[in-house]
Amino acid sequence: MKKHYDWLIVGAGFTGAILAERLSSQMGKRCLVIDSRDHIAGNAFDTRNEAGILFHQYGPHIFHTNAPSVVEYLSNFTTWRPYEHRVVGFVDNRLIPIPFNLTSLEILFPKMEADRLKGLLIGAYGMEQKVPILKMRQSSIQGIRDLASFIYDKVFYGYTTKQWGLEPEELSPSVTARVPVHISYDDRYFQDRFQEMPAEGYTKMFERILLNREGVDVSLGTSFLDIGGQVSYDNMIFSGAIDEFFSYSLGELPYRSLRFDFQTYQQHRHQPAGQVNYPVSEDFTRISEMNYLTGEFSNCTTVAVEYPQSHVPGSTVPYYPIPRDQNQELHNRYVALAAKEAKNITFCGRLGDYKYYNMDQAVARALSVFQQIAANPT
Ligand code: FAD
Ligand code: UDP
């Protein structure tokens, strides 16, 4: 006889793991969590390499949030280690803070010119303000527009075309607005109130969320297609790609993929910051050095070099939904299809919602999905 579950949960990343934990611990539901990968934690997975270095297998993951409820929830499963991420960009043979800030200006321009430009920026926007580059390009002040063109060329254009295969204007403005020009000397990448990393890493935190939990079975190396008729279930959470679920019947949603080249060096430190961006030169976008992020030190160090690439369904990982209007419209059509044909399935998460979520947003979304389910129990 087939084993029966209240919930089949596809995906063991933040979305799936949190919903399994909530549904089982708060509502006594029996859940089966499956993931096509051979590990839990989704794209936040970290593990040790042959040199013993804890590294993020799917790219650098830095936790930051302004949402106390997200911190409160995750703190049930981890303690924290303070970490403020700093990024420099290799521009005109110099290293400048990214986001572009007043220090970046002072590094790239002679003092008198830098003072003039600072005066313009502070006069127009004030100190400690963040200005998206696409907005700054539309300033009514000629001097600011000229500076914006310079920053656009040196910081945004090359990086964005490499990362997305599209120009900044072809994407939702929210994409480049993630890294606004900062009228400030604050050189942190994020200004969120909470900037800390899970003290023992993400995977350890996920083990406590998901594993050895009453009412939760976990089956790794199992894709949704494999599970077929093997189990029965009443409801489903699907945190994979919604277009794949519907066999691309309305067309493929575009995603951007990446290739990571991990390199280990026999030295304590390889680069001057946790992340170095290459907005103008090179085929890769950024190099991240793991021991800055993890706070672990050893006599060797591992870096991840990120090469953006097209996504080919079935061959590459769909790391990024591509935020732009036509893609959102196609996603809306899939949501309408789901409402008609998949009433007992909740699509959520970065792939299920086709939204460029940070980790804290994925956590908040999962907690909110749980609240909706709890408010309408079946
Ligand atoms: P995922 O983590 O993608 O989990 C979905 C899981 O579902 C995957 O494990 C997948 O294998 C599984 N799955 C999919 N389809 C199927 C199927 N058909 N059958 C079985 N299993 C399936 N966020 C931050 O806050 N800070 C950062 O610094 C940061 N850096 C990032 C860097 C990169 C390169 C990337 C790609 C993302 C980064 N993020 C960062 C975002 C973060 O990874 C996501 O917000 C988070 O992982 C979303 O969780 P999720 O559960 O929705 O999706
Ligand atoms: N960006 C850029 N130059 C940089 C850093 C970021 O042009 O030096 C743009 C680019 O389009 C990038 C987006 O800002 O994709 C968001 O950057 P973020 O660091 O948030 O990207 P993620 O960590 O999600 O890959």
Short mmCIF file of C-alpha atoms and ligand atoms in Angstrom, two decimals:
data_model
loop_
_atom_site.label_atom_id
_atom_site.label_comp_id
_atom_site.label_asym_id
_atom_site.label_seq_id
_atom_site.Cartn_x
_atom_site.Cartn_y
_atom_site.Cartn_z
CA MET A 1 0.00 0.00 0.00
CA LYS A 2 1.18 3.50 -0.81
CA LYS A 3 2.29 5.62 2.11
CA HIS A 4 -0.02 8.58 2.56
CA TYR A 5 1.03 12.10 3.48
CA ASP A 6 -0.93 15.23 4.25
CA TRP A 7 1.63 17.27 2.33
CA LEU A 8 4.14 16.52 -0.40
CA ILE A 9 6.74 19.27 -0.31
CA VAL A 10 8.94 19.65 -3.36
CA GLY A 11 12.26 21.33 -2.56
CA ALA A 12 14.35 21.25 0.64
CA GLY A 13 15.53 24.88 0.48
CA PHE A 14 14.30 27.61 2.82
CA THR A 15 10.77 27.43 1.40
CA GLY A 16 10.24 23.69 1.61
CA ALA A 17 12.16 23.12 4.87
CA ILE A 18 10.33 25.87 6.76
CA LEU A 19 6.91 24.79 5.54
CA ALA A 20 7.62 21.17 6.54
CA GLU A 21 8.76 22.30 9.98
CA ARG A 22 5.71 24.54 10.51
CA LEU A 23 3.10 22.13 9.15
CA SER A 24 4.42 19.23 11.23
CA SER A 25 5.23 21.05 14.48
CA GLN A 26 2.25 23.43 14.56
CA MET A 27 -0.50 21.41 12.87
CA GLY A 28 0.65 17.82 13.32
CA LYS A 29 0.69 17.27 9.55
CA ARG A 30 2.60 14.38 7.98
CA CYS A 31 4.96 15.69 5.31
CA LEU A 32 7.22 14.17 2.71
CA VAL A 33 9.96 16.55 1.56
CA ILE A 34 11.73 15.64 -1.67
CA ASP A 35 14.63 17.28 -3.44
CA SER A 36 16.27 16.27 -6.69
CA ARG A 37 19.65 17.17 -5.19
CA ASP A 38 21.46 14.84 -2.82
CA HIS A 39 21.43 17.38 0.01
CA ILE A 40 19.13 19.71 1.92
CA ALA A 41 19.38 23.55 2.17
CA GLY A 42 18.72 24.38 -1.51
CA ASN A 43 20.97 27.08 -2.89
CA ALA A 44 22.08 28.02 0.63
CA PHE A 45 23.88 24.65 1.00
CA ASP A 46 27.37 24.81 2.46
CA THR A 47 29.85 21.98 2.96
CA ARG A 48 33.55 21.37 3.50
CA ASN A 49 35.90 20.82 0.57
CA GLU A 50 38.99 18.60 0.49
CA ALA A 51 41.03 21.34 2.14
CA GLY A 52 38.54 21.43 5.03
CA ILE A 53 37.21 24.86 4.06
CA LEU A 54 33.49 25.50 4.61
CA PHE A 55 32.23 26.86 1.28
CA HIS A 56 28.92 27.84 -0.30
CA GLN A 57 28.42 25.43 -3.17
CA TYR A 58 25.92 27.62 -5.03
CA GLY A 59 27.62 30.98 -4.57
CA PRO A 60 28.16 33.37 -1.68
CA HIS A 61 25.18 33.62 0.67
CA ILE A 62 25.20 36.54 3.09
CA PHE A 63 22.32 36.79 5.52
CA HIS A 64 20.84 40.24 6.13
CA THR A 65 17.34 41.39 7.06
CA ASN A 66 15.22 44.12 8.58
CA ALA A 67 12.49 41.65 9.57
CA PRO A 68 12.58 40.74 13.30
CA SER A 69 10.08 37.90 12.73
CA VAL A 70 12.50 36.20 10.32
CA VAL A 71 15.39 36.44 12.79
CA GLU A 72 13.18 35.23 15.61
CA TYR A 73 12.07 32.19 13.61
CA LEU A 74 15.53 31.14 12.39
CA SER A 75 17.03 31.70 15.84
CA ASN A 76 15.16 28.56 16.93
CA PHE A 77 17.62 26.63 14.78
CA THR A 78 20.90 28.51 14.90
CA THR A 79 23.04 30.93 16.82
CA TRP A 80 24.62 33.78 14.90
CA ARG A 81 27.99 35.30 14.13
CA PRO A 82 28.12 39.01 13.25
CA TYR A 83 29.30 39.63 9.68
CA GLU A 84 29.07 42.83 7.65
CA HIS A 85 29.77 42.19 3.99
CA ARG A 86 32.11 44.55 2.16
CA VAL A 87 32.63 44.54 -1.59
CA VAL A 88 35.21 46.30 -3.72
CA GLY A 89 35.11 46.70 -7.49
CA PHE A 90 38.09 46.64 -9.83
CA VAL A 91 37.67 49.85 -11.86
CA ASP A 92 40.32 51.82 -13.77
CA ASN A 93 43.03 49.64 -12.17
CA ARG A 94 41.88 50.62 -8.69
CA LEU A 95 39.70 49.02 -6.05
CA ILE A 96 36.68 51.11 -5.09
CA PRO A 97 33.88 50.42 -2.60
CA ILE A 98 30.72 48.91 -4.12
CA PRO A 99 28.00 50.17 -3.83
CA PHE A 100 29.60 53.27 -5.37
CA ASN A 101 29.89 55.79 -2.51
CA LEU A 102 31.72 58.98 -1.61
CA THR A 103 34.95 57.07 -1.02
CA SER A 104 34.65 55.56 -4.53
CA LEU A 105 34.33 59.09 -5.89
CA GLU A 106 37.42 60.26 -4.00
CA ILE A 107 39.46 57.30 -5.29
CA LEU A 108 38.55 57.82 -8.94
CA PHE A 109 38.60 61.63 -9.25
CA PRO A 110 41.24 64.28 -8.44
CA LYS A 111 40.47 66.02 -5.13
CA MET A 112 38.99 69.25 -6.51
CA GLU A 113 36.74 67.42 -8.95
CA ALA A 114 35.71 64.92 -6.29
CA ASP A 115 34.79 67.80 -3.95
CA ARG A 116 32.71 69.45 -6.68
CA LEU A 117 30.84 66.21 -7.45
CA LYS A 118 30.28 65.47 -3.76
CA GLY A 119 28.80 68.96 -3.36
CA LEU A 120 26.43 68.32 -6.26
CA LEU A 121 25.30 64.94 -4.90
CA ILE A 122 24.84 66.10 -1.32
CA GLY A 123 23.07 69.25 -2.52
CA ALA A 124 20.66 67.27 -4.68
CA TYR A 125 20.00 64.25 -2.46
CA GLY A 126 21.47 64.85 1.03
CA MET A 127 23.86 62.65 3.01
CA GLU A 128 23.16 58.96 3.75
CA GLN A 129 20.78 58.70 0.80
CA LYS A 130 20.64 55.88 -1.74
CA VAL A 131 19.96 56.70 -5.38
CA PRO A 132 19.32 54.00 -7.99
CA ILE A 133 21.61 54.54 -10.96
CA LEU A 134 18.78 54.60 -13.50
CA LYS A 135 17.13 57.38 -11.48
CA MET A 136 20.36 59.35 -11.16
CA ARG A 137 20.74 59.24 -14.94
CA GLN A 138 17.50 61.20 -15.18
CA SER A 139 18.58 64.00 -12.85
CA SER A 140 17.66 67.52 -13.98
CA ILE A 141 21.22 68.61 -13.10
CA GLN A 142 23.70 68.18 -15.96
CA GLY A 143 26.71 67.56 -13.64
CA ILE A 144 24.86 64.74 -11.88
CA ARG A 145 23.79 63.22 -15.19
CA ASP A 146 27.44 63.25 -16.33
CA LEU A 147 28.56 61.56 -13.12
CA ALA A 148 25.72 59.04 -13.44
CA SER A 149 26.88 58.16 -16.97
CA PHE A 150 30.39 57.62 -15.64
CA ILE A 151 29.18 55.33 -12.82
CA TYR A 152 26.82 53.54 -15.20
CA ASP A 153 29.72 52.77 -17.58
CA LYS A 154 32.24 51.83 -14.90
CA VAL A 155 30.07 49.89 -12.45
CA PHE A 156 26.74 48.82 -13.95
CA TYR A 157 26.86 48.33 -17.69
CA GLY A 158 29.52 45.62 -18.01
CA TYR A 159 28.53 43.76 -14.86
CA THR A 160 24.84 43.72 -15.79
CA THR A 161 25.36 42.62 -19.39
CA LYS A 162 27.61 39.81 -18.16
CA GLN A 163 25.28 38.78 -15.35
CA TRP A 164 22.00 38.87 -17.25
CA GLY A 165 22.89 38.95 -20.95
CA LEU A 166 20.74 42.12 -20.98
CA GLU A 167 21.37 45.84 -20.58
CA PRO A 168 20.25 47.55 -17.35
CA GLU A 169 17.28 49.23 -19.11
CA GLU A 170 16.01 45.87 -20.35
CA LEU A 171 15.54 44.64 -16.78
CA SER A 172 13.14 45.77 -14.07
CA PRO A 173 14.70 48.90 -12.48
CA SER A 174 14.54 47.00 -9.18
CA VAL A 175 17.53 44.89 -10.27
CA THR A 176 20.17 47.64 -10.43
CA ALA A 177 18.37 49.43 -7.57
CA ARG A 178 19.59 46.58 -5.31
CA VAL A 179 23.00 48.26 -5.41
CA PRO A 180 22.20 52.00 -5.45
CA VAL A 181 24.75 54.79 -5.42
CA HIS A 182 25.20 55.60 -1.74
CA ILE A 183 25.78 59.23 -0.76
CA SER A 184 27.74 58.14 2.28
CA TYR A 185 31.08 56.92 3.58
CA ASP A 186 29.41 53.72 4.84
CA ASP A 187 31.18 51.02 2.83
CA ARG A 188 29.02 48.07 3.87
CA TYR A 189 27.21 46.25 1.05
CA PHE A 190 24.00 46.15 3.10
CA GLN A 191 22.60 48.54 5.70
CA ASP A 192 20.05 46.13 7.18
CA ARG A 193 19.66 46.18 10.96
CA PHE A 194 20.47 42.47 11.24
CA GLN A 195 23.63 41.27 9.49
CA GLU A 196 24.76 37.96 10.92
CA MET A 197 25.58 34.51 9.58
CA PRO A 198 24.40 31.16 11.01
CA ALA A 199 27.26 30.40 13.40
CA GLU A 200 27.84 26.83 12.19
CA GLY A 201 26.77 27.46 8.61
CA TYR A 202 23.52 27.09 6.67
CA THR A 203 23.44 23.31 6.31
CA LYS A 204 23.71 22.79 10.07
CA MET A 205 20.81 25.21 10.53
CA PHE A 206 18.76 23.30 7.94
CA GLU A 207 19.53 19.99 9.66
CA ARG A 208 17.84 21.35 12.78
CA ILE A 209 14.88 22.71 10.82
CA LEU A 210 14.23 19.58 8.80
CA LEU A 211 15.95 16.37 9.90
CA ASN A 212 14.85 13.93 12.63
CA ARG A 213 11.58 15.76 12.91
CA GLU A 214 8.46 13.87 13.92
CA GLY A 215 6.00 13.68 11.04
CA VAL A 216 8.58 14.64 8.38
CA ASP A 217 10.18 12.21 5.94
CA VAL A 218 12.92 13.49 3.65
CA SER A 219 13.81 11.84 0.38
CA LEU A 220 16.88 13.25 -1.38
CA GLY A 221 17.95 12.58 -4.94
CA THR A 222 14.23 12.40 -5.72
CA SER A 223 12.69 14.66 -8.30
CA PHE A 224 8.99 15.37 -8.53
CA LEU A 225 8.78 13.29 -11.70
CA ASP A 226 10.33 10.27 -9.86
CA ILE A 227 7.82 10.31 -7.05
CA GLY A 228 4.96 9.69 -9.49
CA GLY A 229 2.58 7.10 -8.14
CA GLN A 230 4.84 5.98 -5.25
CA VAL A 231 3.05 7.94 -2.52
CA SER A 232 -0.30 9.57 -2.09
CA TYR A 233 -0.88 13.01 -0.60
CA ASP A 234 -3.67 15.53 -0.09
CA ASN A 235 -1.83 18.77 -0.79
CA MET A 236 1.43 19.94 -2.24
CA ILE A 237 3.96 22.75 -1.80
CA PHE A 238 6.00 23.17 -4.96
CA SER A 239 9.15 25.31 -4.66
CA GLY A 240 10.60 24.30 -8.03
CA ALA A 241 10.08 26.12 -11.31
CA ILE A 242 6.40 26.62 -12.07
CA ASP A 243 6.89 26.43 -15.87
CA GLU A 244 8.66 23.07 -15.50
CA PHE A 245 5.76 21.79 -13.37
CA PHE A 246 3.34 22.54 -16.20
CA SER A 247 5.69 21.00 -18.80
CA TYR A 248 6.28 24.49 -20.26
CA SER A 249 2.77 24.40 -21.69
CA LEU A 250 2.57 28.22 -21.85
CA GLY A 251 6.24 28.59 -22.87
CA GLU A 252 9.55 28.65 -20.97
CA LEU A 253 10.08 31.25 -18.26
CA PRO A 254 13.58 32.67 -18.75
CA TYR A 255 16.18 32.12 -16.01
CA ARG A 256 19.84 33.02 -15.78
CA SER A 257 22.36 30.42 -14.71
CA LEU A 258 25.90 30.50 -13.36
CA ARG A 259 29.00 28.37 -13.40
CA PHE A 260 31.24 28.42 -10.32
CA ASP A 261 34.95 27.87 -10.50
CA PHE A 262 36.26 27.09 -7.00
CA GLN A 263 39.96 27.62 -6.41
CA THR A 264 41.93 26.88 -3.26
CA TYR A 265 45.16 28.73 -2.49
CA GLN A 266 47.85 27.80 0.00
CA GLN A 267 47.67 31.15 1.73
CA HIS A 268 45.70 32.68 4.53
CA ARG A 269 43.96 35.32 2.43
CA HIS A 270 43.64 35.76 -1.34
CA GLN A 271 41.93 39.12 -1.81
CA PRO A 272 41.38 42.33 0.18
CA ALA A 273 37.62 41.89 0.75
CA GLY A 274 35.04 39.13 0.98
CA GLN A 275 33.92 39.95 -2.54
CA VAL A 276 35.72 41.62 -5.45
CA ASN A 277 33.54 42.65 -8.42
CA TYR A 278 34.85 42.97 -11.97
CA PRO A 279 32.32 45.33 -13.57
CA VAL A 280 34.39 46.22 -16.63
CA SER A 281 37.00 43.55 -17.33
CA GLU A 282 36.98 39.70 -17.31
CA ASP A 283 34.32 37.13 -18.27
CA PHE A 284 33.36 36.54 -14.65
CA THR A 285 31.41 38.99 -12.49
CA ARG A 286 32.81 38.47 -9.00
CA ILE A 287 35.15 36.48 -6.82
CA SER A 288 34.05 35.64 -3.28
CA GLU A 289 36.41 34.41 -0.62
CA MET A 290 34.72 31.98 1.72
CA ASN A 291 36.66 32.49 4.93
CA TYR A 292 35.55 36.13 5.15
CA LEU A 293 31.94 34.94 5.03
CA THR A 294 32.29 31.98 7.37
CA GLY A 295 34.70 33.60 9.81
CA GLU A 296 36.87 30.48 9.72
CA PHE A 297 40.61 30.80 9.22
CA SER A 298 43.14 28.28 8.09
CA ASN A 299 46.44 28.15 6.23
CA CYS A 300 44.58 27.86 2.93
CA THR A 301 41.63 29.70 1.43
CA THR A 302 38.91 28.95 -1.13
CA VAL A 303 37.40 31.42 -3.57
CA ALA A 304 34.40 31.11 -5.90
CA VAL A 305 34.67 32.73 -9.32
CA GLU A 306 31.22 33.32 -10.88
CA TYR A 307 30.67 32.97 -14.61
CA PRO A 308 27.14 33.84 -15.71
CA GLN A 309 25.65 31.66 -18.43
CA SER A 310 22.39 31.01 -20.25
CA HIS A 311 20.02 28.59 -18.62
CA VAL A 312 19.27 25.41 -20.52
CA PRO A 313 16.38 23.48 -18.90
CA GLY A 314 17.53 20.01 -17.91
CA SER A 315 21.24 20.94 -18.10
CA THR A 316 21.91 24.00 -15.95
CA VAL A 317 20.53 25.31 -12.66
CA PRO A 318 17.91 28.10 -12.94
CA TYR A 319 19.59 30.34 -10.36
CA TYR A 320 17.93 33.66 -11.18
CA PRO A 321 14.43 34.53 -12.39
CA ILE A 322 14.91 37.42 -14.82
CA PRO A 323 12.85 40.38 -13.59
CA ARG A 324 11.25 42.18 -16.55
CA ASP A 325 7.67 42.89 -17.56
CA GLN A 326 7.17 40.25 -20.25
CA ASN A 327 8.46 37.51 -17.92
CA GLN A 328 6.18 38.69 -15.13
CA GLU A 329 3.25 38.52 -17.54
CA LEU A 330 4.07 34.93 -18.49
CA HIS A 331 4.43 34.05 -14.82
CA ASN A 332 1.00 35.59 -14.13
CA ARG A 333 -0.45 33.30 -16.79
CA TYR A 334 1.09 30.28 -15.06
CA VAL A 335 -0.40 31.47 -11.74
CA ALA A 336 -3.82 31.68 -13.43
CA LEU A 337 -3.31 28.17 -14.84
CA ALA A 338 -2.38 26.88 -11.37
CA ALA A 339 -5.51 28.45 -9.86
CA LYS A 340 -7.60 26.57 -12.43
CA GLU A 341 -5.84 23.23 -12.68
CA ALA A 342 -3.84 22.76 -9.48
CA LYS A 343 -6.07 23.87 -6.64
CA ASN A 344 -4.37 21.72 -3.97
CA ILE A 345 -0.88 22.93 -4.90
CA THR A 346 0.81 26.03 -3.48
CA PHE A 347 3.62 27.39 -5.63
CA CYS A 348 6.10 29.47 -3.67
CA GLY A 349 9.79 30.30 -3.23
CA ARG A 350 12.24 31.92 -5.61
CA LEU A 351 11.36 29.55 -8.46
CA GLY A 352 7.71 28.84 -7.61
CA ASP A 353 6.92 32.56 -7.32
CA TYR A 354 9.46 33.53 -10.01
CA LYS A 355 10.70 36.32 -7.73
CA TYR A 356 14.24 37.52 -7.06
CA TYR A 357 13.97 36.72 -3.32
CA ASN A 358 16.80 37.13 -0.88
CA MET A 359 16.92 34.47 1.82
CA ASP A 360 15.01 36.56 4.36
CA GLN A 361 12.27 37.19 1.79
CA ALA A 362 12.03 33.47 1.07
CA VAL A 363 11.71 32.83 4.83
CA ALA A 364 9.05 35.54 5.21
CA ARG A 365 7.11 34.15 2.25
CA ALA A 366 7.19 30.61 3.66
CA LEU A 367 6.00 31.83 7.07
CA SER A 368 3.20 33.76 5.43
CA VAL A 369 2.14 30.76 3.31
CA PHE A 370 2.02 28.74 6.53
CA GLN A 371 -0.18 31.36 8.19
CA GLN A 372 -2.60 31.21 5.25
CA ILE A 373 -2.74 27.42 5.47
CA ALA A 374 -3.22 27.49 9.25
CA ALA A 375 -6.04 30.02 8.89
CA ASN A 376 -7.91 27.71 6.47
CA PRO A 377 -7.19 24.18 7.73
CA THR A 378 -8.43 21.31 5.57
P1 FAD B 1 16.01 27.05 -3.44
O1 FAD B 1 17.05 27.31 -2.40
O2 FAD B 1 16.39 27.17 -4.87
O3 FAD B 1 15.41 25.61 -3.17
C1 FAD B 1 14.57 24.96 -4.10
C2 FAD B 1 14.91 23.47 -4.07
O4 FAD B 1 13.94 22.79 -4.86
C3 FAD B 1 16.27 23.16 -4.69
O5 FAD B 1 17.09 22.49 -3.76
C4 FAD B 1 15.94 22.29 -5.90
O6 FAD B 1 16.88 21.25 -6.10
C5 FAD B 1 14.58 21.73 -5.53
N1 FAD B 1 13.77 21.39 -6.70
C6 FAD B 1 13.43 22.20 -7.73
N2 FAD B 1 12.66 21.55 -8.60
C7 FAD B 1 12.51 20.28 -8.13
C8 FAD B 1 11.81 19.14 -8.60
N3 FAD B 1 11.09 19.16 -9.73
N4 FAD B 1 11.86 18.00 -7.86
C9 FAD B 1 12.58 17.97 -6.70
N5 FAD B 1 13.25 19.04 -6.21
C10 FAD B 1 13.21 20.18 -6.91
N6 FAD B 1 20.10 35.51 -0.70
C11 FAD B 1 20.51 36.31 0.32
O7 FAD B 1 19.72 36.68 1.19
N7 FAD B 1 21.85 36.68 0.43
C12 FAD B 1 22.78 36.30 -0.47
O8 FAD B 1 23.96 36.66 -0.37
C13 FAD B 1 22.35 35.48 -1.58
N8 FAD B 1 23.25 35.10 -2.51
C14 FAD B 1 22.82 34.33 -3.56
C15 FAD B 1 23.78 33.97 -4.50
C16 FAD B 1 23.38 33.19 -5.58
C17 FAD B 1 24.41 32.82 -6.63
C18 FAD B 1 22.02 32.77 -5.71
C19 FAD B 1 21.59 31.94 -6.89
C20 FAD B 1 21.09 33.13 -4.76
C21 FAD B 1 21.47 33.92 -3.67
N9 FAD B 1 20.56 34.29 -2.68
C22 FAD B 1 20.98 35.10 -1.65
C23 FAD B 1 19.13 33.90 -2.76
C24 FAD B 1 18.82 32.59 -2.01
O9 FAD B 1 19.57 31.53 -2.58
C25 FAD B 1 17.31 32.32 -2.12
O10 FAD B 1 16.56 33.38 -1.59
C26 FAD B 1 16.86 31.05 -1.38
O11 FAD B 1 17.73 29.98 -1.60
C27 FAD B 1 15.46 30.69 -1.84
O12 FAD B 1 15.03 29.50 -1.23
P2 FAD B 1 13.99 28.54 -1.96
O13 FAD B 1 13.68 27.46 -1.02
O14 FAD B 1 12.86 29.35 -2.48
O15 FAD B 1 14.76 28.02 -3.26
N1 UDP B 2 25.36 45.33 -10.17
C1 UDP B 2 26.25 45.93 -11.05
N2 UDP B 2 27.54 46.10 -10.64
C2 UDP B 2 27.99 45.70 -9.43
C3 UDP B 2 27.09 45.08 -8.56
C4 UDP B 2 25.78 44.88 -8.95
O1 UDP B 2 25.89 46.28 -12.16
O2 UDP B 2 29.19 45.89 -9.14
C5 UDP B 2 23.96 45.14 -10.63
C6 UDP B 2 23.84 43.89 -11.51
O3 UDP B 2 22.81 44.10 -12.45
C7 UDP B 2 23.45 42.85 -10.48
C8 UDP B 2 22.47 43.65 -9.62
O4 UDP B 2 23.10 44.95 -9.54
O5 UDP B 2 22.87 41.72 -11.08
C9 UDP B 2 22.20 43.11 -8.26
O6 UDP B 2 23.43 42.88 -7.58
P1 UDP B 2 23.50 41.90 -6.33
O7 UDP B 2 24.86 42.01 -5.74
O8 UDP B 2 22.35 42.18 -5.43
O9 UDP B 2 23.30 40.49 -7.03
P2 UDP B 2 23.19 38.99 -6.46
O10 UDP B 2 24.04 38.92 -5.21
O11 UDP B 2 21.74 38.73 -6.23
O12 UDP B 2 23.74 38.18 -7.59
#
